[in-house]
């Protein structure tokens, strides 16, 4: 009935692939998901008078989950692109990203993206990195479930490079103090992250955009940004 509908409206069902630090991750022994996206979507939900209920879903399962109405929004470092925009509505951009490479510290042959030819590369399945690398001639691509799996494969010498989102690569290098790996300067493409909603939910898209705008105006967005990316 109406009461139930009101109750449900107070919960914003969020899907995210919780393996993308510093955007979404879970530290050992920690109950709550944390990261830039997690703080941002909680603040957006609060602004909308609801509460974010976050579900951990594999990255390539996020859009299907949205289409099946199992979740209301996706926030998962998801790049806005035409292919996805045919299936979902995106919010205004909330973070400027791009792709870079991580290689082993002793790597001499790979210095830029054009050097990938003739090499093995790991990427996360269903991502813009995967699309990009699969289009490159002469590159052997291994698609794995998470960036963490990709970095492990690199260290195990199963591949020569990982292509992945720049801020995630930078954070990984910083966290591991660059033991055995380094990230390269060469940047491929500029990408904007967006929050995704179902195609038939223009109302929610407007609410999310309004909340995002408000958080940018009242300084809350900057606070969250500084927390995760400040120097
Ligand atoms: N930004 C990339 C994409 O949208 C990767 C996102 C992710 O792995 N969470 O494909």
CSV table of C-alpha atoms and ligand atoms in Angstrom, one decimal:
chain,number,residue,atom,x,y,z
A,1,UNK,CA,0.0,0.0,0.0
A,2,UNK,CA,1.0,3.7,0.2
A,3,UNK,CA,2.7,3.3,3.5
A,4,UNK,CA,4.9,0.6,2.2
A,5,UNK,CA,5.7,2.7,-0.9
A,6,UNK,CA,6.7,5.6,1.3
A,7,UNK,CA,8.9,3.4,3.4
A,8,UNK,CA,10.6,2.0,0.3
A,9,UNK,CA,11.1,5.5,-1.2
A,10,UNK,CA,13.3,6.3,1.7
A,11,UNK,CA,15.9,3.7,0.7
A,12,UNK,CA,18.1,4.4,-2.3
A,13,UNK,CA,19.2,1.0,-3.5
A,14,UNK,CA,22.8,1.4,-4.8
A,15,UNK,CA,24.9,-1.1,-6.7
A,16,UNK,CA,28.7,-0.9,-6.8
A,17,UNK,CA,31.6,-3.2,-7.6
A,18,UNK,CA,33.4,-2.9,-4.2
A,19,UNK,CA,37.0,-3.5,-5.5
A,20,UNK,CA,38.0,-0.1,-6.9
A,21,UNK,CA,39.9,1.8,-4.3
A,22,UNK,CA,39.8,4.7,-3.6
A,23,UNK,CA,36.3,4.9,-5.0
A,24,UNK,CA,34.8,1.8,-3.4
A,25,UNK,CA,36.5,-0.8,-1.2
A,26,UNK,CA,36.3,-2.7,2.0
A,27,UNK,CA,39.2,-2.9,4.4
A,28,UNK,CA,39.8,-6.1,6.2
A,29,UNK,CA,37.9,-6.1,9.6
A,30,UNK,CA,35.8,-3.1,8.5
A,31,UNK,CA,32.1,-3.5,8.1
A,32,UNK,CA,31.2,-0.5,6.0
A,33,UNK,CA,32.1,0.0,2.4
A,34,UNK,CA,34.3,3.1,2.0
A,35,UNK,CA,35.7,5.4,-0.6
A,36,UNK,CA,34.9,8.5,-2.6
A,37,UNK,CA,31.9,7.1,-4.4
A,38,UNK,CA,30.5,5.7,-1.1
A,39,UNK,CA,30.8,9.0,0.7
A,40,UNK,CA,29.3,10.8,-2.3
A,41,UNK,CA,26.3,8.6,-2.7
A,42,UNK,CA,25.6,8.6,1.0
A,43,UNK,CA,25.6,12.4,0.9
A,44,UNK,CA,23.4,12.5,-2.2
A,45,UNK,CA,20.9,10.1,-0.5
A,46,UNK,CA,20.9,12.2,2.6
A,47,UNK,CA,20.3,15.3,0.5
A,48,UNK,CA,17.3,13.5,-1.0
A,49,UNK,CA,15.9,12.6,2.4
A,50,UNK,CA,16.7,8.9,2.0
A,51,UNK,CA,19.4,6.4,3.0
A,52,UNK,CA,21.8,4.6,0.7
A,53,UNK,CA,21.7,0.8,0.9
A,54,UNK,CA,24.7,-0.4,-0.9
A,55,UNK,CA,25.0,-3.8,-2.6
A,56,UNK,CA,28.3,-5.3,-3.9
A,57,UNK,CA,27.8,-6.5,-7.5
A,58,UNK,CA,30.4,-7.5,-10.0
A,59,UNK,CA,31.1,-4.6,-12.5
A,60,UNK,CA,29.7,-6.4,-15.5
A,61,UNK,CA,26.6,-7.3,-13.6
A,62,UNK,CA,25.7,-3.7,-12.6
A,63,UNK,CA,23.8,-2.5,-15.7
A,64,UNK,CA,21.8,-5.8,-15.8
A,65,UNK,CA,20.9,-5.3,-12.1
A,66,UNK,CA,19.7,-1.8,-12.9
A,67,UNK,CA,17.7,-3.0,-15.8
A,68,UNK,CA,16.1,-5.8,-13.7
A,69,UNK,CA,15.2,-3.1,-11.1
A,70,UNK,CA,17.1,-4.8,-8.4
A,71,UNK,CA,18.9,-1.5,-7.7
A,72,UNK,CA,17.9,2.2,-8.2
A,73,UNK,CA,21.4,3.6,-9.1
A,74,UNK,CA,24.9,2.6,-10.0
A,75,UNK,CA,27.9,4.4,-8.6
A,76,UNK,CA,31.1,2.5,-9.4
A,77,UNK,CA,33.6,4.7,-11.1
A,78,UNK,CA,31.5,4.1,-14.2
A,79,UNK,CA,32.6,6.0,-17.2
A,80,UNK,CA,29.9,7.8,-19.2
A,81,UNK,CA,30.0,6.5,-22.8
A,82,UNK,CA,27.6,6.2,-25.7
A,83,UNK,CA,27.3,2.4,-25.5
A,84,UNK,CA,26.1,2.6,-21.9
A,85,UNK,CA,24.0,5.7,-22.4
A,86,UNK,CA,21.8,3.6,-24.7
A,87,UNK,CA,20.9,1.3,-21.7
A,88,UNK,CA,21.0,3.8,-18.8
A,89,UNK,CA,20.6,7.4,-17.9
A,90,UNK,CA,23.6,9.1,-16.5
A,91,UNK,CA,23.8,11.9,-14.0
A,92,UNK,CA,26.0,15.0,-14.7
A,93,UNK,CA,29.7,14.0,-14.5
A,94,UNK,CA,31.1,13.8,-11.0
A,95,UNK,CA,34.7,12.9,-11.5
A,96,UNK,CA,37.3,13.3,-14.3
A,97,UNK,CA,39.3,10.2,-14.9
A,98,UNK,CA,41.3,8.5,-17.6
A,99,UNK,CA,43.3,5.3,-18.3
A,100,UNK,CA,47.0,4.6,-17.6
A,101,UNK,CA,49.2,1.5,-17.4
A,102,UNK,CA,51.0,-0.3,-14.6
A,103,UNK,CA,54.0,-2.4,-15.4
A,104,UNK,CA,56.7,-4.2,-13.4
A,105,UNK,CA,59.4,-1.9,-12.1
A,106,UNK,CA,62.0,-3.7,-14.2
A,107,UNK,CA,60.0,-3.3,-17.4
A,108,UNK,CA,62.0,-1.6,-20.2
A,109,UNK,CA,60.0,-2.4,-23.3
A,110,UNK,CA,56.7,-0.7,-22.4
A,111,UNK,CA,56.8,3.1,-21.9
A,112,UNK,CA,53.7,4.2,-23.7
A,113,UNK,CA,50.4,2.7,-25.0
A,114,UNK,CA,51.9,2.2,-28.5
A,115,UNK,CA,54.5,-0.2,-27.0
A,116,UNK,CA,51.8,-2.6,-26.0
A,117,UNK,CA,51.9,-4.3,-29.4
A,118,UNK,CA,53.2,-7.8,-29.0
A,119,UNK,CA,52.6,-7.9,-25.3
A,120,UNK,CA,50.1,-9.4,-22.9
A,121,UNK,CA,47.8,-7.1,-21.0
A,122,UNK,CA,45.3,-7.6,-18.2
A,123,UNK,CA,42.1,-5.6,-17.9
A,124,UNK,CA,39.0,-5.8,-15.8
A,125,UNK,CA,36.1,-7.4,-17.6
A,126,UNK,CA,33.4,-5.1,-18.9
A,127,UNK,CA,35.4,-1.8,-18.6
A,128,UNK,CA,36.5,0.9,-20.9
A,129,UNK,CA,40.0,-0.4,-20.5
A,130,UNK,CA,38.9,-3.8,-21.8
A,131,UNK,CA,37.2,-2.1,-24.9
A,132,UNK,CA,40.2,0.0,-25.5
A,133,UNK,CA,42.8,-2.8,-25.4
A,134,UNK,CA,40.7,-5.2,-27.4
A,135,UNK,CA,40.8,-2.7,-30.3
A,136,UNK,CA,44.6,-2.6,-30.3
A,137,UNK,CA,46.3,-4.7,-32.9
A,138,UNK,CA,48.7,-7.4,-31.8
A,139,UNK,CA,47.9,-7.2,-28.1
A,140,UNK,CA,47.0,-10.4,-26.2
A,141,UNK,CA,44.2,-9.5,-23.7
A,142,UNK,CA,43.4,-11.3,-20.4
A,143,UNK,CA,40.1,-10.2,-18.9
A,144,UNK,CA,39.8,-10.7,-15.1
A,145,UNK,CA,37.1,-9.9,-12.6
A,146,UNK,CA,38.8,-7.1,-10.6
A,147,UNK,CA,41.8,-4.7,-10.8
A,148,UNK,CA,43.3,-6.6,-7.8
A,149,UNK,CA,43.3,-9.8,-9.9
A,150,UNK,CA,45.0,-7.9,-12.8
A,151,UNK,CA,47.8,-6.6,-10.5
A,152,UNK,CA,48.3,-10.1,-9.1
A,153,UNK,CA,48.6,-11.4,-12.7
A,154,UNK,CA,51.2,-8.7,-13.5
A,155,UNK,CA,53.3,-9.6,-10.4
A,156,UNK,CA,53.1,-13.3,-11.3
A,157,UNK,CA,54.4,-12.4,-14.8
A,158,UNK,CA,51.3,-13.8,-16.5
A,159,UNK,CA,50.9,-10.4,-18.2
A,160,UNK,CA,53.3,-7.5,-19.0
A,161,UNK,CA,50.9,-4.6,-18.2
A,162,UNK,CA,47.6,-3.7,-16.6
A,163,UNK,CA,45.4,-1.0,-18.2
A,164,UNK,CA,43.1,0.6,-15.7
A,165,UNK,CA,41.7,3.9,-14.4
A,166,UNK,CA,44.4,6.4,-13.5
A,167,UNK,CA,43.3,7.3,-10.0
A,168,UNK,CA,42.9,3.6,-9.1
A,169,UNK,CA,46.4,2.8,-10.4
A,170,UNK,CA,47.9,5.8,-8.6
A,171,UNK,CA,46.2,4.7,-5.3
A,172,UNK,CA,47.4,1.1,-5.7
A,173,UNK,CA,51.0,2.2,-6.3
A,174,UNK,CA,50.8,4.5,-3.3
A,175,UNK,CA,49.3,1.8,-1.0
A,176,UNK,CA,51.8,-0.9,-1.9
A,177,UNK,CA,54.6,1.7,-1.9
A,178,UNK,CA,55.3,0.5,-5.5
A,179,UNK,CA,56.9,-2.8,-4.6
A,180,UNK,CA,57.8,-4.4,-7.9
A,181,UNK,CA,55.5,-2.2,-10.0
A,182,UNK,CA,55.3,1.3,-11.4
A,183,UNK,CA,52.7,3.3,-13.1
A,184,UNK,CA,53.4,5.1,-16.4
A,185,UNK,CA,52.7,8.7,-17.3
A,186,UNK,CA,51.2,8.0,-20.7
A,187,UNK,CA,47.5,8.7,-20.4
A,188,UNK,CA,44.9,7.2,-22.8
A,189,UNK,CA,41.6,9.1,-23.2
A,190,UNK,CA,39.8,11.4,-20.8
A,191,UNK,CA,36.8,9.9,-19.1
A,192,UNK,CA,34.0,11.3,-16.9
A,193,UNK,CA,32.4,9.2,-14.2
A,194,UNK,CA,28.6,9.3,-13.9
A,195,UNK,CA,25.9,7.8,-11.6
A,196,UNK,CA,23.6,5.6,-13.6
A,197,UNK,CA,19.8,5.2,-13.4
A,198,UNK,CA,17.2,3.2,-15.3
A,199,UNK,CA,16.1,4.7,-18.6
A,200,UNK,CA,12.5,5.1,-17.5
A,201,UNK,CA,13.5,6.9,-14.3
A,202,UNK,CA,14.0,10.5,-15.4
A,203,UNK,CA,12.6,11.7,-12.1
A,204,UNK,CA,15.4,10.0,-10.1
A,205,UNK,CA,18.0,11.4,-12.6
A,206,UNK,CA,16.8,14.9,-11.8
A,207,UNK,CA,16.8,14.4,-8.1
A,208,UNK,CA,20.3,13.0,-8.2
A,209,UNK,CA,21.5,15.9,-10.3
A,210,UNK,CA,19.9,18.4,-8.0
A,211,UNK,CA,21.5,16.8,-5.0
A,212,UNK,CA,24.9,16.7,-6.7
A,213,UNK,CA,24.6,20.3,-7.6
A,214,UNK,CA,23.7,21.2,-4.0
A,215,UNK,CA,26.7,19.3,-2.6
A,216,UNK,CA,29.0,21.1,-5.1
A,217,UNK,CA,27.6,24.4,-3.9
A,218,UNK,CA,27.6,23.8,-0.2
A,219,UNK,CA,31.2,22.6,-0.1
A,220,UNK,CA,30.3,19.0,0.8
A,221,UNK,CA,31.6,17.6,-2.5
A,222,UNK,CA,35.0,19.4,-2.0
A,223,UNK,CA,35.2,18.0,1.5
A,224,UNK,CA,34.7,14.4,0.2
A,225,UNK,CA,37.2,15.1,-2.7
A,226,UNK,CA,39.8,16.4,-0.3
A,227,UNK,CA,39.4,13.4,2.0
A,228,UNK,CA,40.3,10.9,-0.8
A,229,UNK,CA,42.4,12.9,-3.2
A,230,UNK,CA,43.8,15.9,-1.3
A,231,UNK,CA,47.5,16.1,-0.8
B,1,LIG,N1,35.8,3.6,-15.4
B,1,LIG,C1,35.9,2.3,-16.0
B,1,LIG,C2,34.7,1.9,-16.7
B,1,LIG,O1,33.7,2.5,-16.5
B,1,LIG,C3,36.2,1.2,-14.9
B,1,LIG,C4,35.2,1.2,-13.8
B,1,LIG,C5,35.4,0.1,-12.8
B,1,LIG,O2,36.1,-0.9,-13.0
B,1,LIG,N2,34.7,0.2,-11.6
B,1,LIG,O3,34.7,1.0,-17.4
